Amino acid sequence: MSESPGPPSPAQARTEAESLLAVLERNRRTFAWKTSGVDEAGLRATTAASSMTLGGLVKHLALVETDWLAVKLAGGEYGDPWETADFDADPDWEWTTGALDGPQAVHGLWQAAVDRSRGVVTAVIEERGLDGPASFTWPDGRTPTVRAVILDLIEEYARHVGHADLLREAVDGRVGEDAPDDFRF
């Protein structure tokens, strides 16, 4: 995975936008750490009664980055592999295939989605501000703000970092709240 400069830490942030992006980046970094360095068996491992895997989580969050930020926030297209996936045949396609894909494939897909999202979010905030509208409307007619979409993504990551924490501990015992200072993604 490649290192990115990212926004300042929440404690260093000067604006609300910087603060939101810093929290999102902390969640992304922790997720990257929790899911990195495992082999195919580790990516496929399950725990308890759940069928959730680290590989499925990584691919799911690649889809979430694309869906929430590139499509719903900015109004862009999904792109591959999402536009060619057969979600009708398998509504959990990203989870199913993520458990079967190799480490480089799932992490590469997620990293590409994150890189795309960073550019998209920066452009949308510059253009619309945090109070500006996203590019979609809920079925009840409400259009969320840019802020609301970013907060939803932060919440999505927070939930899945917890899942990754449990799965990773079951795979090889890795525990911890934050990635070590020398971890780069």
PDB file of C-alpha atoms in Angstrom:
ATOM      1  CA  MET A   1       0.000   0.000   0.000  1.00  0.00           C
ATOM      2  CA  SER A   2       1.209   3.496  -0.641  1.00  0.00           C
ATOM      3  CA  GLU A   3       1.683   6.278   1.844  1.00  0.00           C
ATOM      4  CA  SER A   4      -0.438   9.356   1.425  1.00  0.00           C
ATOM      5  CA  PRO A   5       0.046  12.622   3.227  1.00  0.00           C
ATOM      6  CA  GLY A   6      -3.621  12.914   4.176  1.00  0.00           C
ATOM      7  CA  PRO A   7      -5.130  15.687   6.236  1.00  0.00           C
ATOM      8  CA  PRO A   8      -3.837  16.820   9.625  1.00  0.00           C
ATOM      9  CA  SER A   9      -4.801  14.962  12.771  1.00  0.00           C
ATOM     10  CA  PRO A  10      -8.103  16.099  14.304  1.00  0.00           C
ATOM     11  CA  ALA A  11      -6.136  17.930  17.011  1.00  0.00           C
ATOM     12  CA  GLN A  12      -4.194  19.899  14.350  1.00  0.00           C
ATOM     13  CA  ALA A  13      -7.151  20.629  12.081  1.00  0.00           C
ATOM     14  CA  ARG A  14      -8.072  24.271  11.648  1.00  0.00           C
ATOM     15  CA  THR A  15     -11.433  23.845   9.934  1.00  0.00           C
ATOM     16  CA  GLU A  16     -14.433  21.577  10.259  1.00  0.00           C
ATOM     17  CA  ALA A  17     -13.676  20.042   6.873  1.00  0.00           C
ATOM     18  CA  GLU A  18     -10.112  19.267   7.954  1.00  0.00           C
ATOM     19  CA  SER A  19     -11.438  17.716  11.168  1.00  0.00           C
ATOM     20  CA  LEU A  20     -13.921  15.486   9.339  1.00  0.00           C
ATOM     21  CA  LEU A  21     -11.323  14.354   6.812  1.00  0.00           C
ATOM     22  CA  ALA A  22      -8.769  13.708   9.568  1.00  0.00           C
ATOM     23  CA  VAL A  23     -11.213  11.417  11.387  1.00  0.00           C
ATOM     24  CA  LEU A  24     -12.017   9.626   8.116  1.00  0.00           C
ATOM     25  CA  GLU A  25      -8.296   9.170   7.399  1.00  0.00           C
ATOM     26  CA  ARG A  26      -7.659   7.810  10.899  1.00  0.00           C
ATOM     27  CA  ASN A  27     -10.396   5.233  10.333  1.00  0.00           C
ATOM     28  CA  ARG A  28      -9.006   4.351   6.891  1.00  0.00           C
ATOM     29  CA  ARG A  29      -5.488   3.979   8.305  1.00  0.00           C
ATOM     30  CA  THR A  30      -6.655   1.790  11.173  1.00  0.00           C
ATOM     31  CA  PHE A  31      -8.696  -0.325   8.761  1.00  0.00           C
ATOM     32  CA  ALA A  32      -5.692  -0.679   6.449  1.00  0.00           C
ATOM     33  CA  TRP A  33      -3.529  -1.792   9.365  1.00  0.00           C
ATOM     34  CA  LYS A  34      -6.115  -4.275  10.632  1.00  0.00           C
ATOM     35  CA  THR A  35      -6.461  -5.881   7.204  1.00  0.00           C
ATOM     36  CA  SER A  36      -2.863  -5.741   5.941  1.00  0.00           C
ATOM     37  CA  GLY A  37      -0.241  -8.441   5.966  1.00  0.00           C
ATOM     38  CA  VAL A  38      -2.512 -11.470   5.980  1.00  0.00           C
ATOM     39  CA  ASP A  39      -2.424 -14.210   3.391  1.00  0.00           C
ATOM     40  CA  GLU A  40      -5.383 -15.614   1.465  1.00  0.00           C
ATOM     41  CA  ALA A  41      -6.291 -17.956   4.318  1.00  0.00           C
ATOM     42  CA  GLY A  42      -6.334 -15.019   6.712  1.00  0.00           C
ATOM     43  CA  LEU A  43      -8.530 -12.981   4.377  1.00  0.00           C
ATOM     44  CA  ARG A  44     -10.992 -15.899   4.192  1.00  0.00           C
ATOM     45  CA  ALA A  45     -11.111 -16.714   7.913  1.00  0.00           C
ATOM     46  CA  THR A  46     -14.386 -16.316   9.794  1.00  0.00           C
ATOM     47  CA  THR A  47     -15.151 -16.173  13.481  1.00  0.00           C
ATOM     48  CA  ALA A  48     -18.178 -17.060  15.592  1.00  0.00           C
ATOM     49  CA  ALA A  49     -21.383 -17.592  13.637  1.00  0.00           C
ATOM     50  CA  SER A  50     -20.616 -14.888  11.055  1.00  0.00           C
ATOM     51  CA  SER A  51     -19.578 -15.502   7.461  1.00  0.00           C
ATOM     52  CA  MET A  52     -17.823 -12.103   7.379  1.00  0.00           C
ATOM     53  CA  THR A  53     -14.174 -12.156   6.282  1.00  0.00           C
ATOM     54  CA  LEU A  54     -11.384  -9.600   6.163  1.00  0.00           C
ATOM     55  CA  GLY A  55     -11.296  -9.943   2.362  1.00  0.00           C
ATOM     56  CA  GLY A  56     -15.034  -9.316   2.165  1.00  0.00           C
ATOM     57  CA  LEU A  57     -14.686  -6.270   4.429  1.00  0.00           C
ATOM     58  CA  VAL A  58     -11.928  -4.797   2.272  1.00  0.00           C
ATOM     59  CA  LYS A  59     -13.924  -5.226  -0.933  1.00  0.00           C
ATOM     60  CA  HIS A  60     -17.116  -4.007   0.728  1.00  0.00           C
ATOM     61  CA  LEU A  61     -15.420  -0.790   1.838  1.00  0.00           C
ATOM     62  CA  ALA A  62     -14.026  -0.321  -1.678  1.00  0.00           C
ATOM     63  CA  LEU A  63     -17.637  -0.413  -2.887  1.00  0.00           C
ATOM     64  CA  VAL A  64     -18.796   1.890  -0.072  1.00  0.00           C
ATOM     65  CA  GLU A  65     -16.074   4.446  -0.933  1.00  0.00           C
ATOM     66  CA  THR A  66     -17.195   4.352  -4.565  1.00  0.00           C
ATOM     67  CA  ASP A  67     -20.928   4.357  -3.890  1.00  0.00           C
ATOM     68  CA  TRP A  68     -21.039   7.052  -1.212  1.00  0.00           C
ATOM     69  CA  LEU A  69     -18.336   9.401  -2.440  1.00  0.00           C
ATOM     70  CA  ALA A  70     -17.836   9.015  -6.188  1.00  0.00           C
ATOM     71  CA  VAL A  71     -21.477   8.307  -7.042  1.00  0.00           C
ATOM     72  CA  LYS A  72     -23.792   9.698  -4.360  1.00  0.00           C
ATOM     73  CA  LEU A  73     -21.670  12.634  -3.246  1.00  0.00           C
ATOM     74  CA  ALA A  74     -20.090  13.707  -6.544  1.00  0.00           C
ATOM     75  CA  GLY A  75     -22.482  12.258  -9.128  1.00  0.00           C
ATOM     76  CA  GLY A  76     -19.841  10.143 -10.892  1.00  0.00           C
ATOM     77  CA  GLU A  77     -19.918   6.622 -12.269  1.00  0.00           C
ATOM     78  CA  TYR A  78     -19.135   3.387 -10.461  1.00  0.00           C
ATOM     79  CA  GLY A  79     -16.578   2.033 -12.900  1.00  0.00           C
ATOM     80  CA  ASP A  80     -15.107  -1.445 -12.809  1.00  0.00           C
ATOM     81  CA  PRO A  81     -15.608  -3.891 -11.249  1.00  0.00           C
ATOM     82  CA  TRP A  82     -18.907  -2.568  -9.881  1.00  0.00           C
ATOM     83  CA  GLU A  83     -20.615  -1.898 -13.210  1.00  0.00           C
ATOM     84  CA  THR A  84     -19.966  -5.434 -14.451  1.00  0.00           C
ATOM     85  CA  ALA A  85     -20.708  -7.290 -11.206  1.00  0.00           C
ATOM     86  CA  ASP A  86     -23.878  -9.372 -11.195  1.00  0.00           C
ATOM     87  CA  PHE A  87     -25.539  -8.117  -8.008  1.00  0.00           C
ATOM     88  CA  ASP A  88     -28.849  -9.642  -9.173  1.00  0.00           C
ATOM     89  CA  ALA A  89     -27.367 -13.127  -9.042  1.00  0.00           C
ATOM     90  CA  ASP A  90     -25.480 -12.418  -5.808  1.00  0.00           C
ATOM     91  CA  PRO A  91     -26.639  -9.352  -3.829  1.00  0.00           C
ATOM     92  CA  ASP A  92     -23.595  -9.836  -1.572  1.00  0.00           C
ATOM     93  CA  TRP A  93     -21.202 -10.038  -4.520  1.00  0.00           C
ATOM     94  CA  GLU A  94     -18.478  -7.877  -2.970  1.00  0.00           C
ATOM     95  CA  TRP A  95     -18.538  -9.939   0.238  1.00  0.00           C
ATOM     96  CA  THR A  96     -18.562 -13.273  -1.608  1.00  0.00           C
ATOM     97  CA  THR A  97     -15.826 -12.443  -4.097  1.00  0.00           C
ATOM     98  CA  GLY A  98     -13.785 -10.486  -1.562  1.00  0.00           C
ATOM     99  CA  ALA A  99     -13.435 -13.675   0.457  1.00  0.00           C
ATOM    100  CA  LEU A 100     -12.041 -15.412  -2.631  1.00  0.00           C
ATOM    101  CA  ASP A 101      -9.779 -12.725  -4.098  1.00  0.00           C
ATOM    102  CA  GLY A 102      -6.115 -12.556  -3.206  1.00  0.00           C
ATOM    103  CA  PRO A 103      -4.642  -9.960  -0.850  1.00  0.00           C
ATOM    104  CA  GLN A 104      -3.159  -7.794  -3.607  1.00  0.00           C
ATOM    105  CA  ALA A 105      -6.424  -7.739  -5.546  1.00  0.00           C
ATOM    106  CA  VAL A 106      -8.682  -6.669  -2.677  1.00  0.00           C
ATOM    107  CA  HIS A 107      -6.227  -4.202  -1.178  1.00  0.00           C
ATOM    108  CA  GLY A 108      -5.458  -2.753  -4.620  1.00  0.00           C
ATOM    109  CA  LEU A 109      -9.162  -2.260  -5.320  1.00  0.00           C
ATOM    110  CA  TRP A 110      -9.714  -0.608  -1.932  1.00  0.00           C
ATOM    111  CA  GLN A 111      -6.634   1.612  -2.252  1.00  0.00           C
ATOM    112  CA  ALA A 112      -7.744   2.759  -5.722  1.00  0.00           C
ATOM    113  CA  ALA A 113     -11.200   3.579  -4.341  1.00  0.00           C
ATOM    114  CA  VAL A 114      -9.681   5.534  -1.437  1.00  0.00           C
ATOM    115  CA  ASP A 115      -7.351   7.445  -3.770  1.00  0.00           C
ATOM    116  CA  ARG A 116     -10.287   8.328  -6.039  1.00  0.00           C
ATOM    117  CA  SER A 117     -12.392   9.341  -3.037  1.00  0.00           C
ATOM    118  CA  ARG A 118      -9.750  11.689  -1.692  1.00  0.00           C
ATOM    119  CA  GLY A 119      -9.757  13.658  -4.932  1.00  0.00           C
ATOM    120  CA  VAL A 120     -13.541  13.587  -5.215  1.00  0.00           C
ATOM    121  CA  VAL A 121     -14.125  14.820  -1.673  1.00  0.00           C
ATOM    122  CA  THR A 122     -11.588  17.625  -1.977  1.00  0.00           C
ATOM    123  CA  ALA A 123     -13.192  18.837  -5.210  1.00  0.00           C
ATOM    124  CA  VAL A 124     -16.756  18.597  -3.853  1.00  0.00           C
ATOM    125  CA  ILE A 125     -15.901  20.468  -0.646  1.00  0.00           C
ATOM    126  CA  GLU A 126     -14.172  23.210  -2.650  1.00  0.00           C
ATOM    127  CA  GLU A 127     -17.155  23.450  -4.997  1.00  0.00           C
ATOM    128  CA  ARG A 128     -20.101  23.043  -2.612  1.00  0.00           C
ATOM    129  CA  GLY A 129     -18.804  23.387   0.936  1.00  0.00           C
ATOM    130  CA  LEU A 130     -19.929  21.108   3.756  1.00  0.00           C
ATOM    131  CA  ASP A 131     -23.458  22.527   3.708  1.00  0.00           C
ATOM    132  CA  GLY A 132     -23.840  21.974  -0.036  1.00  0.00           C
ATOM    133  CA  PRO A 133     -25.948  19.171  -1.474  1.00  0.00           C
ATOM    134  CA  ALA A 134     -24.836  15.681  -2.348  1.00  0.00           C
ATOM    135  CA  SER A 135     -25.666  14.436  -5.846  1.00  0.00           C
ATOM    136  CA  PHE A 136     -28.549  12.178  -4.860  1.00  0.00           C
ATOM    137  CA  THR A 137     -31.896  12.421  -3.152  1.00  0.00           C
ATOM    138  CA  TRP A 138     -33.387   9.949  -0.689  1.00  0.00           C
ATOM    139  CA  PRO A 139     -36.712   8.333  -1.683  1.00  0.00           C
ATOM    140  CA  ASP A 140     -38.509  10.711   0.708  1.00  0.00           C
ATOM    141  CA  GLY A 141     -37.202  13.731  -1.237  1.00  0.00           C
ATOM    142  CA  ARG A 142     -34.445  14.829   1.140  1.00  0.00           C
ATOM    143  CA  THR A 143     -30.977  15.567  -0.239  1.00  0.00           C
ATOM    144  CA  PRO A 144     -28.172  15.078   2.287  1.00  0.00           C
ATOM    145  CA  THR A 145     -25.410  17.625   2.704  1.00  0.00           C
ATOM    146  CA  VAL A 146     -21.775  16.966   1.887  1.00  0.00           C
ATOM    147  CA  ARG A 147     -21.153  16.904   5.662  1.00  0.00           C
ATOM    148  CA  ALA A 148     -23.825  14.235   6.210  1.00  0.00           C
ATOM    149  CA  VAL A 149     -22.338  11.957   3.549  1.00  0.00           C
ATOM    150  CA  ILE A 150     -18.838  12.266   5.035  1.00  0.00           C
ATOM    151  CA  LEU A 151     -20.198  11.571   8.520  1.00  0.00           C
ATOM    152  CA  ASP A 152     -22.038   8.504   7.207  1.00  0.00           C
ATOM    153  CA  LEU A 153     -18.792   7.200   5.714  1.00  0.00           C
ATOM    154  CA  ILE A 154     -16.941   7.801   8.991  1.00  0.00           C
ATOM    155  CA  GLU A 155     -19.642   5.819  10.808  1.00  0.00           C
ATOM    156  CA  GLU A 156     -19.401   3.011   8.227  1.00  0.00           C
ATOM    157  CA  TYR A 157     -15.654   2.776   8.727  1.00  0.00           C
ATOM    158  CA  ALA A 158     -15.934   2.877  12.520  1.00  0.00           C
ATOM    159  CA  ARG A 159     -18.336  -0.069  12.478  1.00  0.00           C
ATOM    160  CA  HIS A 160     -16.188  -2.100  10.099  1.00  0.00           C
ATOM    161  CA  VAL A 161     -12.928  -1.320  11.901  1.00  0.00           C
ATOM    162  CA  GLY A 162     -14.539  -3.053  14.873  1.00  0.00           C
ATOM    163  CA  HIS A 163     -15.383  -6.056  12.714  1.00  0.00           C
ATOM    164  CA  ALA A 164     -11.831  -6.107  11.330  1.00  0.00           C
ATOM    165  CA  ASP A 165     -10.462  -5.938  14.878  1.00  0.00           C
ATOM    166  CA  LEU A 166     -12.313  -9.105  15.889  1.00  0.00           C
ATOM    167  CA  LEU A 167     -11.469 -10.973  12.697  1.00  0.00           C
ATOM    168  CA  ARG A 168      -7.794 -10.025  12.768  1.00  0.00           C
ATOM    169  CA  GLU A 169      -7.416 -11.070  16.383  1.00  0.00           C
ATOM    170  CA  ALA A 170      -8.874 -14.460  15.466  1.00  0.00           C
ATOM    171  CA  VAL A 171      -6.484 -14.832  12.513  1.00  0.00           C
ATOM    172  CA  ASP A 172      -3.168 -14.056  14.187  1.00  0.00           C
ATOM    173  CA  GLY A 173      -3.737 -12.253  17.473  1.00  0.00           C
ATOM    174  CA  ARG A 174      -3.091  -8.715  16.198  1.00  0.00           C
ATOM    175  CA  VAL A 175      -4.824  -6.281  18.537  1.00  0.00           C
ATOM    176  CA  GLY A 176      -4.650  -2.577  19.176  1.00  0.00           C
ATOM    177  CA  GLU A 177      -6.663   0.572  18.758  1.00  0.00           C
ATOM    178  CA  ASP A 178      -4.401   2.445  16.334  1.00  0.00           C
ATOM    179  CA  ALA A 179      -1.839   1.496  13.762  1.00  0.00           C
ATOM    180  CA  PRO A 180       1.778   1.894  14.883  1.00  0.00           C
ATOM    181  CA  ASP A 181       3.429   5.205  14.002  1.00  0.00           C
ATOM    182  CA  ASP A 182       5.575   3.549  11.337  1.00  0.00           C
ATOM    183  CA  PHE A 183       2.611   1.931   9.527  1.00  0.00           C
ATOM    184  CA  ARG A 184       2.058   3.376   6.047  1.00  0.00           C
ATOM    185  CA  PHE A 185      -0.691   2.776   3.541  1.00  0.00           C
TER     186      PHE A 185
END
